[in-house]
CSV table of C-alpha atoms and ligand atoms in Angstrom, one decimal:
chain,number,residue,atom,x,y,z
A,1,MET,CA,137.9,159.8,133.2
A,2,ALA,CA,140.5,161.6,131.0
A,3,ARG,CA,142.9,163.9,132.8
A,4,TRP,CA,141.5,167.1,131.4
A,5,GLN,CA,138.0,166.0,132.6
A,6,GLN,CA,139.4,165.5,136.1
A,7,GLU,CA,141.0,168.9,136.0
A,8,PHE,CA,137.7,170.2,134.8
A,9,SER,CA,135.9,169.0,137.8
A,10,GLN,CA,138.6,170.1,140.3
A,11,ALA,CA,139.9,173.2,138.6
A,12,ILE,CA,143.5,172.2,139.2
A,13,MET,CA,146.5,172.7,137.1
A,14,PRO,CA,149.2,170.1,137.2
A,15,SER,CA,151.9,170.9,139.8
A,16,ALA,CA,155.0,170.4,137.7
A,17,PRO,CA,155.5,170.0,134.0
A,18,SER,CA,156.2,166.3,133.7
A,19,HIS,CA,155.7,165.3,130.0
A,20,HIS,CA,158.6,165.1,127.6
A,21,VAL,CA,157.5,166.3,124.2
A,22,SER,CA,159.8,166.8,121.2
A,23,GLY,CA,159.7,170.4,120.1
A,24,HIS,CA,159.8,169.2,116.5
A,25,ASP,CA,156.7,167.0,117.0
A,26,LEU,CA,154.9,169.9,118.7
A,27,TRP,CA,155.8,172.2,115.9
A,28,HIS,CA,154.2,169.8,113.4
A,29,TRP,CA,151.2,169.4,115.6
A,30,ARG,CA,150.8,173.2,115.8
A,31,GLN,CA,151.0,173.6,112.0
A,32,GLN,CA,148.1,171.2,111.7
A,33,ALA,CA,146.1,172.8,114.5
A,34,GLN,CA,146.5,176.2,113.0
A,35,ILE,CA,144.9,174.9,109.8
A,36,GLN,CA,142.1,173.4,111.9
A,37,ALA,CA,141.6,176.7,113.7
A,38,ALA,CA,141.3,178.6,110.4
A,39,GLN,CA,138.8,176.0,109.2
A,40,ALA,CA,136.7,176.3,112.4
A,41,ALA,CA,136.9,180.1,112.2
A,42,LEU,CA,138.7,180.3,115.6
A,43,PRO,CA,141.4,182.8,116.2
A,44,LYS,CA,144.9,181.3,116.1
A,45,ALA,CA,145.6,183.0,119.4
A,46,GLU,CA,143.4,180.5,121.1
A,47,LEU,CA,145.7,177.7,120.1
A,48,ASP,CA,148.7,179.5,121.6
A,49,TRP,CA,146.6,180.2,124.7
A,50,LEU,CA,146.2,176.4,125.1
A,51,LEU,CA,149.9,175.9,124.4
A,52,GLN,CA,150.8,178.4,127.0
A,53,ALA,CA,148.6,176.6,129.5
A,54,ALA,CA,150.6,173.5,128.5
A,55,GLY,CA,153.7,175.3,129.6
A,56,LEU,CA,155.2,177.0,126.6
A,57,ASP,CA,156.2,180.6,126.9
A,58,ARG,CA,154.9,183.3,124.6
A,59,LEU,CA,158.3,184.3,123.2
A,60,SER,CA,159.3,180.8,122.2
A,61,LEU,CA,155.9,180.4,120.5
A,62,ARG,CA,156.3,183.7,118.7
A,63,LEU,CA,159.9,182.9,117.6
A,64,GLU,CA,159.2,179.2,117.2
A,65,THR,CA,162.4,178.4,119.1
A,66,PHE,CA,160.6,175.5,120.8
A,67,LYS,CA,161.1,173.6,117.6
A,68,GLN,CA,164.7,172.9,118.3
A,69,VAL,CA,164.5,171.6,121.8
A,70,ASP,CA,163.0,168.8,123.9
A,71,LEU,CA,160.3,170.2,126.1
A,72,ARG,CA,158.7,169.4,129.4
A,73,LEU,CA,155.1,170.2,129.3
A,74,ASN,CA,152.1,169.9,131.6
A,75,TRP,CA,150.4,167.6,129.1
A,76,SER,CA,151.4,164.9,126.7
A,77,LEU,CA,150.9,165.6,123.0
A,78,ALA,CA,147.9,163.3,123.1
A,79,GLU,CA,146.3,165.2,125.9
A,80,LEU,CA,146.9,168.5,124.1
A,81,GLU,CA,145.3,167.0,121.0
A,82,GLN,CA,142.3,165.8,123.1
A,83,ARG,CA,141.8,169.3,124.5
A,84,TRP,CA,142.2,170.9,121.1
A,85,GLN,CA,139.6,168.6,119.6
A,86,GLN,CA,137.2,169.6,122.5
A,87,ARG,CA,137.7,173.2,121.4
A,88,ILE,CA,137.2,172.6,117.7
A,89,GLN,CA,134.5,169.9,117.7
A,90,ALA,CA,132.5,170.4,121.0
A,91,ARG,CA,133.1,174.2,121.1
A,92,VAL,CA,134.3,174.0,124.7
A,93,PRO,CA,135.6,177.5,125.7
A,94,VAL,CA,139.4,177.6,125.6
A,95,GLN,CA,139.4,179.0,129.2
A,96,TYR,CA,137.9,175.7,130.5
A,97,LEU,CA,140.5,173.7,128.5
A,98,ALA,CA,143.3,175.8,129.8
A,99,GLY,CA,141.9,175.8,133.3
A,100,GLU,CA,142.3,179.5,133.7
A,101,ALA,CA,141.1,182.9,132.6
A,102,PRO,CA,142.6,186.3,132.8
A,103,TRP,CA,140.5,188.9,134.7
A,104,ARG,CA,141.8,192.3,135.8
A,105,GLN,CA,145.4,191.7,137.0
A,106,PHE,CA,144.6,188.1,138.0
A,107,SER,CA,144.8,184.7,136.4
A,108,LEU,CA,141.7,182.9,137.8
A,109,ALA,CA,141.2,179.1,137.9
A,110,VAL,CA,138.0,178.2,136.1
A,111,SER,CA,136.0,175.0,135.6
A,112,PRO,CA,132.6,174.4,133.9
A,113,ALA,CA,131.1,174.9,137.4
A,114,VAL,CA,131.7,178.6,137.0
A,115,LEU,CA,130.9,181.3,134.5
A,116,ILE,CA,134.1,182.4,132.7
A,117,PRO,CA,134.7,185.9,134.1
A,118,ARG,CA,134.1,188.5,131.4
A,119,PRO,CA,136.1,191.7,130.7
A,120,GLU,CA,133.1,194.0,131.1
A,121,THR,CA,132.6,192.7,134.6
A,122,GLU,CA,136.1,194.1,135.5
A,123,LEU,CA,134.5,197.6,135.5
A,124,LEU,CA,132.3,196.7,138.5
A,125,ILE,CA,135.4,197.0,140.6
A,126,ASP,CA,136.2,200.5,139.2
A,127,LEU,CA,132.6,201.6,139.8
A,128,ALA,CA,132.8,200.3,143.4
A,129,LYS,CA,135.9,202.5,143.9
A,130,THR,CA,133.6,205.6,143.3
A,131,ALA,CA,131.7,204.9,146.5
A,132,PRO,CA,132.4,207.2,149.5
A,133,VAL,CA,135.5,206.3,151.4
A,134,THR,CA,133.5,205.9,154.6
A,135,LEU,CA,132.1,202.6,153.2
A,136,ARG,CA,135.6,201.2,152.6
A,137,SER,CA,136.3,199.7,156.0
A,138,GLY,CA,133.0,197.8,156.3
A,139,HIS,CA,131.5,194.5,155.2
A,140,TRP,CA,131.2,194.0,151.4
A,141,VAL,CA,129.5,191.1,149.7
A,142,ASP,CA,129.6,189.6,146.3
A,143,LEU,CA,126.4,187.5,145.7
A,144,GLY,CA,126.7,184.7,143.1
A,145,THR,CA,130.5,184.8,143.2
A,146,GLY,CA,131.2,181.9,140.8
A,147,SER,CA,134.9,181.9,140.2
A,148,GLY,CA,135.3,184.5,143.0
A,149,ALA,CA,136.3,187.2,140.5
A,150,ILE,CA,134.3,190.1,141.9
A,151,ALA,CA,135.0,189.2,145.6
A,152,LEU,CA,138.7,188.9,144.9
A,153,GLY,CA,138.8,192.2,142.9
A,154,LEU,CA,137.2,193.8,146.0
A,155,ALA,CA,139.6,192.2,148.4
A,156,ASP,CA,142.5,193.5,146.3
A,157,ALA,CA,141.0,197.0,145.9
A,158,PHE,CA,139.8,197.5,149.5
A,159,ALA,CA,142.4,196.3,151.9
A,160,GLU,CA,140.5,197.6,155.0
A,161,ALA,CA,137.1,196.0,154.1
A,162,THR,CA,135.9,192.5,155.1
A,163,ILE,CA,134.8,190.7,151.9
A,164,HIS,CA,132.1,188.0,151.9
A,165,ALA,CA,131.1,185.9,148.9
A,166,VAL,CA,128.0,183.8,148.4
A,167,ASP,CA,127.1,181.1,145.9
A,168,SER,CA,124.5,178.5,145.8
A,169,SER,CA,126.8,176.1,144.0
A,170,ALA,CA,129.2,174.2,146.2
A,171,ALA,CA,131.3,173.3,143.1
A,172,ALA,CA,131.6,176.9,142.2
A,173,LEU,CA,132.7,177.8,145.8
A,174,GLN,CA,135.5,175.3,145.6
A,175,VAL,CA,136.9,177.1,142.5
A,176,ALA,CA,136.5,180.5,144.2
A,177,GLU,CA,138.2,179.3,147.4
A,178,ARG,CA,141.1,177.9,145.3
A,179,ASN,CA,141.4,181.3,143.6
A,180,ALA,CA,141.5,183.1,147.0
A,181,GLN,CA,144.3,180.8,148.1
A,182,ARG,CA,146.2,181.2,144.9
A,183,LEU,CA,146.0,185.0,145.1
A,184,GLN,CA,146.5,185.0,148.9
A,185,LEU,CA,143.4,187.3,149.3
A,186,SER,CA,141.1,187.0,152.2
A,187,VAL,CA,137.4,186.3,151.5
A,188,GLU,CA,134.7,184.7,153.7
A,189,PHE,CA,132.7,182.2,151.5
A,190,TYR,CA,129.2,181.0,152.1
A,191,CYS,CA,127.0,178.5,150.4
A,192,GLY,CA,123.4,179.5,149.9
A,193,SER,CA,120.9,181.6,148.0
A,194,TRP,CA,121.6,185.3,147.8
A,195,PHE,CA,121.4,186.8,151.3
A,196,ALA,CA,120.2,183.6,153.0
A,197,PRO,CA,123.5,182.7,154.6
A,198,LEU,CA,124.3,186.3,155.7
A,199,ALA,CA,121.6,186.6,158.5
A,200,GLN,CA,124.3,187.7,161.0
A,201,LEU,CA,125.2,190.7,158.8
A,202,ARG,CA,121.6,192.2,158.6
A,203,GLY,CA,121.9,196.0,158.6
A,204,GLN,CA,125.7,195.9,158.5
A,205,LEU,CA,126.7,195.7,154.9
A,206,SER,CA,128.5,198.6,153.4
A,207,ALA,CA,128.0,197.3,149.9
A,208,MET,CA,126.4,194.6,147.8
A,209,LEU,CA,127.7,193.7,144.4
A,210,SER,CA,126.5,191.0,142.0
A,211,ASN,CA,126.8,189.8,138.4
A,212,PRO,CA,123.6,187.7,138.7
A,213,PRO,CA,122.1,185.5,136.1
A,214,TYR,CA,120.3,187.9,133.8
A,215,ILE,CA,119.7,186.2,130.4
A,216,PRO,CA,116.0,185.8,129.6
A,217,HIS,CA,115.3,182.0,129.6
A,218,ASP,CA,114.3,181.8,126.0
A,219,MET,CA,117.4,183.6,124.8
A,220,LEU,CA,119.8,181.0,126.4
A,221,ALA,CA,119.5,178.5,123.5
A,222,GLN,CA,120.4,181.2,121.0
A,223,LEU,CA,123.7,182.2,122.6
A,224,GLN,CA,126.9,180.9,121.0
A,225,PRO,CA,127.5,177.2,121.7
A,226,GLU,CA,130.5,178.0,123.9
A,227,VAL,CA,128.1,179.7,126.3
A,228,ALA,CA,124.8,177.8,125.8
A,229,GLU,CA,126.3,174.3,125.8
A,230,HIS,CA,129.2,174.7,128.2
A,231,GLU,CA,128.7,177.5,130.8
A,232,PRO,CA,126.5,176.8,133.8
A,233,HIS,CA,122.9,177.8,133.2
A,234,LEU,CA,122.6,178.4,136.9
A,235,ALA,CA,124.8,181.4,136.4
A,236,LEU,CA,123.1,182.7,133.2
A,237,ASP,CA,119.3,182.0,133.4
A,238,GLY,CA,117.5,185.0,134.8
A,239,GLY,CA,114.0,183.5,134.2
A,240,LEU,CA,111.3,184.7,131.8
A,241,ASP,CA,112.4,188.3,131.4
A,242,GLY,CA,115.9,187.8,132.8
A,243,LEU,CA,115.1,189.9,135.9
A,244,ASP,CA,114.1,187.3,138.4
A,245,CYS,CA,117.3,187.4,140.4
A,246,ILE,CA,117.7,191.1,140.1
A,247,ARG,CA,114.2,191.6,141.6
A,248,GLN,CA,115.3,189.5,144.6
A,249,LEU,CA,118.4,191.6,145.0
A,250,VAL,CA,116.5,194.8,144.9
A,251,TRP,CA,113.9,193.7,147.5
A,252,GLN,CA,116.3,191.9,149.8
A,253,ALA,CA,119.2,194.2,150.0
A,254,PRO,CA,117.7,197.1,152.0
A,255,GLU,CA,117.4,194.9,155.0
A,256,PHE,CA,121.1,194.1,154.8
A,257,LEU,CA,122.7,197.4,153.8
A,258,VAL,CA,123.7,200.2,156.1
A,259,PRO,CA,122.0,203.6,155.4
A,260,GLY,CA,124.1,205.0,152.5
A,261,GLY,CA,125.3,201.5,151.5
A,262,LEU,CA,126.1,200.7,147.9
A,263,TRP,CA,124.0,198.5,145.7
A,264,LEU,CA,125.7,197.6,142.4
A,265,ILE,CA,125.0,195.0,139.7
A,266,GLU,CA,125.8,194.0,136.2
A,267,LEU,CA,122.9,193.5,133.7
A,268,MET,CA,122.2,193.0,130.0
A,269,THR,CA,121.7,195.5,127.3
A,270,GLY,CA,118.2,196.9,127.4
A,271,GLN,CA,117.5,196.0,131.0
A,272,ALA,CA,118.7,199.2,132.7
A,273,PRO,CA,115.4,201.1,132.5
A,274,ALA,CA,113.4,198.2,133.9
A,275,VAL,CA,115.9,197.8,136.8
A,276,VAL,CA,115.8,201.5,137.6
A,277,GLN,CA,112.0,201.3,137.7
A,278,ILE,CA,112.1,198.3,140.1
A,279,LEU,CA,114.5,200.2,142.4
A,280,GLU,CA,112.3,203.3,142.3
A,281,GLN,CA,109.2,201.2,143.1
A,282,GLN,CA,110.9,199.5,146.0
A,283,GLY,CA,111.5,203.0,147.4
A,284,ASP,CA,114.5,202.5,149.7
A,285,TYR,CA,117.1,203.6,147.2
A,286,ARG,CA,118.5,207.0,146.2
A,287,ASP,CA,121.1,208.4,143.7
A,288,LEU,CA,120.4,205.8,141.0
A,289,GLN,CA,123.0,205.6,138.3
A,290,VAL,CA,123.3,203.7,135.0
A,291,HIS,CA,126.8,203.1,133.7
A,292,ARG,CA,128.0,201.9,130.3
A,293,ASP,CA,130.7,199.3,129.6
A,294,LEU,CA,133.6,199.9,127.2
A,295,ALA,CA,131.4,198.9,124.2
A,296,GLY,CA,129.0,201.7,125.2
A,297,ILE,CA,126.3,199.3,126.4
A,298,GLU,CA,124.2,200.2,129.5
A,299,ARG,CA,125.7,197.4,131.7
A,300,PHE,CA,125.6,198.5,135.3
A,301,VAL,CA,123.2,199.9,137.8
A,302,LEU,CA,124.4,201.6,141.0
A,303,ALA,CA,122.3,202.9,143.8
A,304,TYR,CA,122.6,203.8,147.5
A,305,ARG,CA,120.3,202.7,150.3
A,306,ARG,CA,118.5,205.7,151.8
B,1,LIG,N1,127.7,188.3,130.4
B,1,LIG,C1,127.3,186.9,130.3
B,1,LIG,C2,127.1,186.6,128.9
B,1,LIG,O1,127.2,187.5,128.0
B,1,LIG,C3,126.1,186.7,131.1
B,1,LIG,C4,126.4,186.7,132.6
B,1,LIG,C5,125.2,186.7,133.4
B,1,LIG,O2,124.1,186.3,133.1
B,1,LIG,N2,125.4,187.3,134.5
B,1,LIG,O3,126.8,185.5,128.5
């Protein structure tokens, strides 16, 4: 197994930069790679993202001062080339190749076991902050935590709350736990399906958040290859109409939330009216709200348990 594949499966970054690389050789490599980026219609910035993960700093990349010195990098030039070819040829997302992704103020470890956290999902935390302060000291849960992004965002935003995070993938939970350790944030992790591992918290949750799989099954293959071929379908596939998991969250949550507890999810463009209808049919929710993301797309539905 190549080293980048090992790091893939474990979401680890090398501990200390240990590879000597001549700055001049790297400069030449980067010139070639920039041409390949243009040919593949990839932003040049992705190349520098990978180079930063290799250990170069942004300023020396910008000024090209690295050209004059011998460098110590996390990867050899051959390993860097291997990763870059994965980006160009196999369309592996640069976040997986770099081993991390920025999200809110964090840098999160990611591997192909987890969905790459998206910028629009950052807003879930800001929406959670609009909940009444009385909910803040209770138990909060992130269902389908993946990299742990939402749970960690909550742990950071609500110091008095107890944060729980569930995922049905043990491999994803390893990544999430690693992120919690890296950020020194406290989250209780559980392996299982939605509320199943949380039986002891029945009737006690102040809030439930989720970015569940919501892509309609037949749309998956049409997504860009970075998503369709490399991100976990477990985190994307929402069944025939994309709403399978959301329905479960609507129907299961009332049993777990305190009266007045917050129910908040992310969804896809066009799904909000259907989700509002499901919440209304279920009948245990009040104060339904639909919120848009920064692109103006209806992306979040928020409700409170009666
Ligand atoms: N936002 C992701 C995408 O656009 C989908 C995430 C999800 O299904 N929860 O691919």
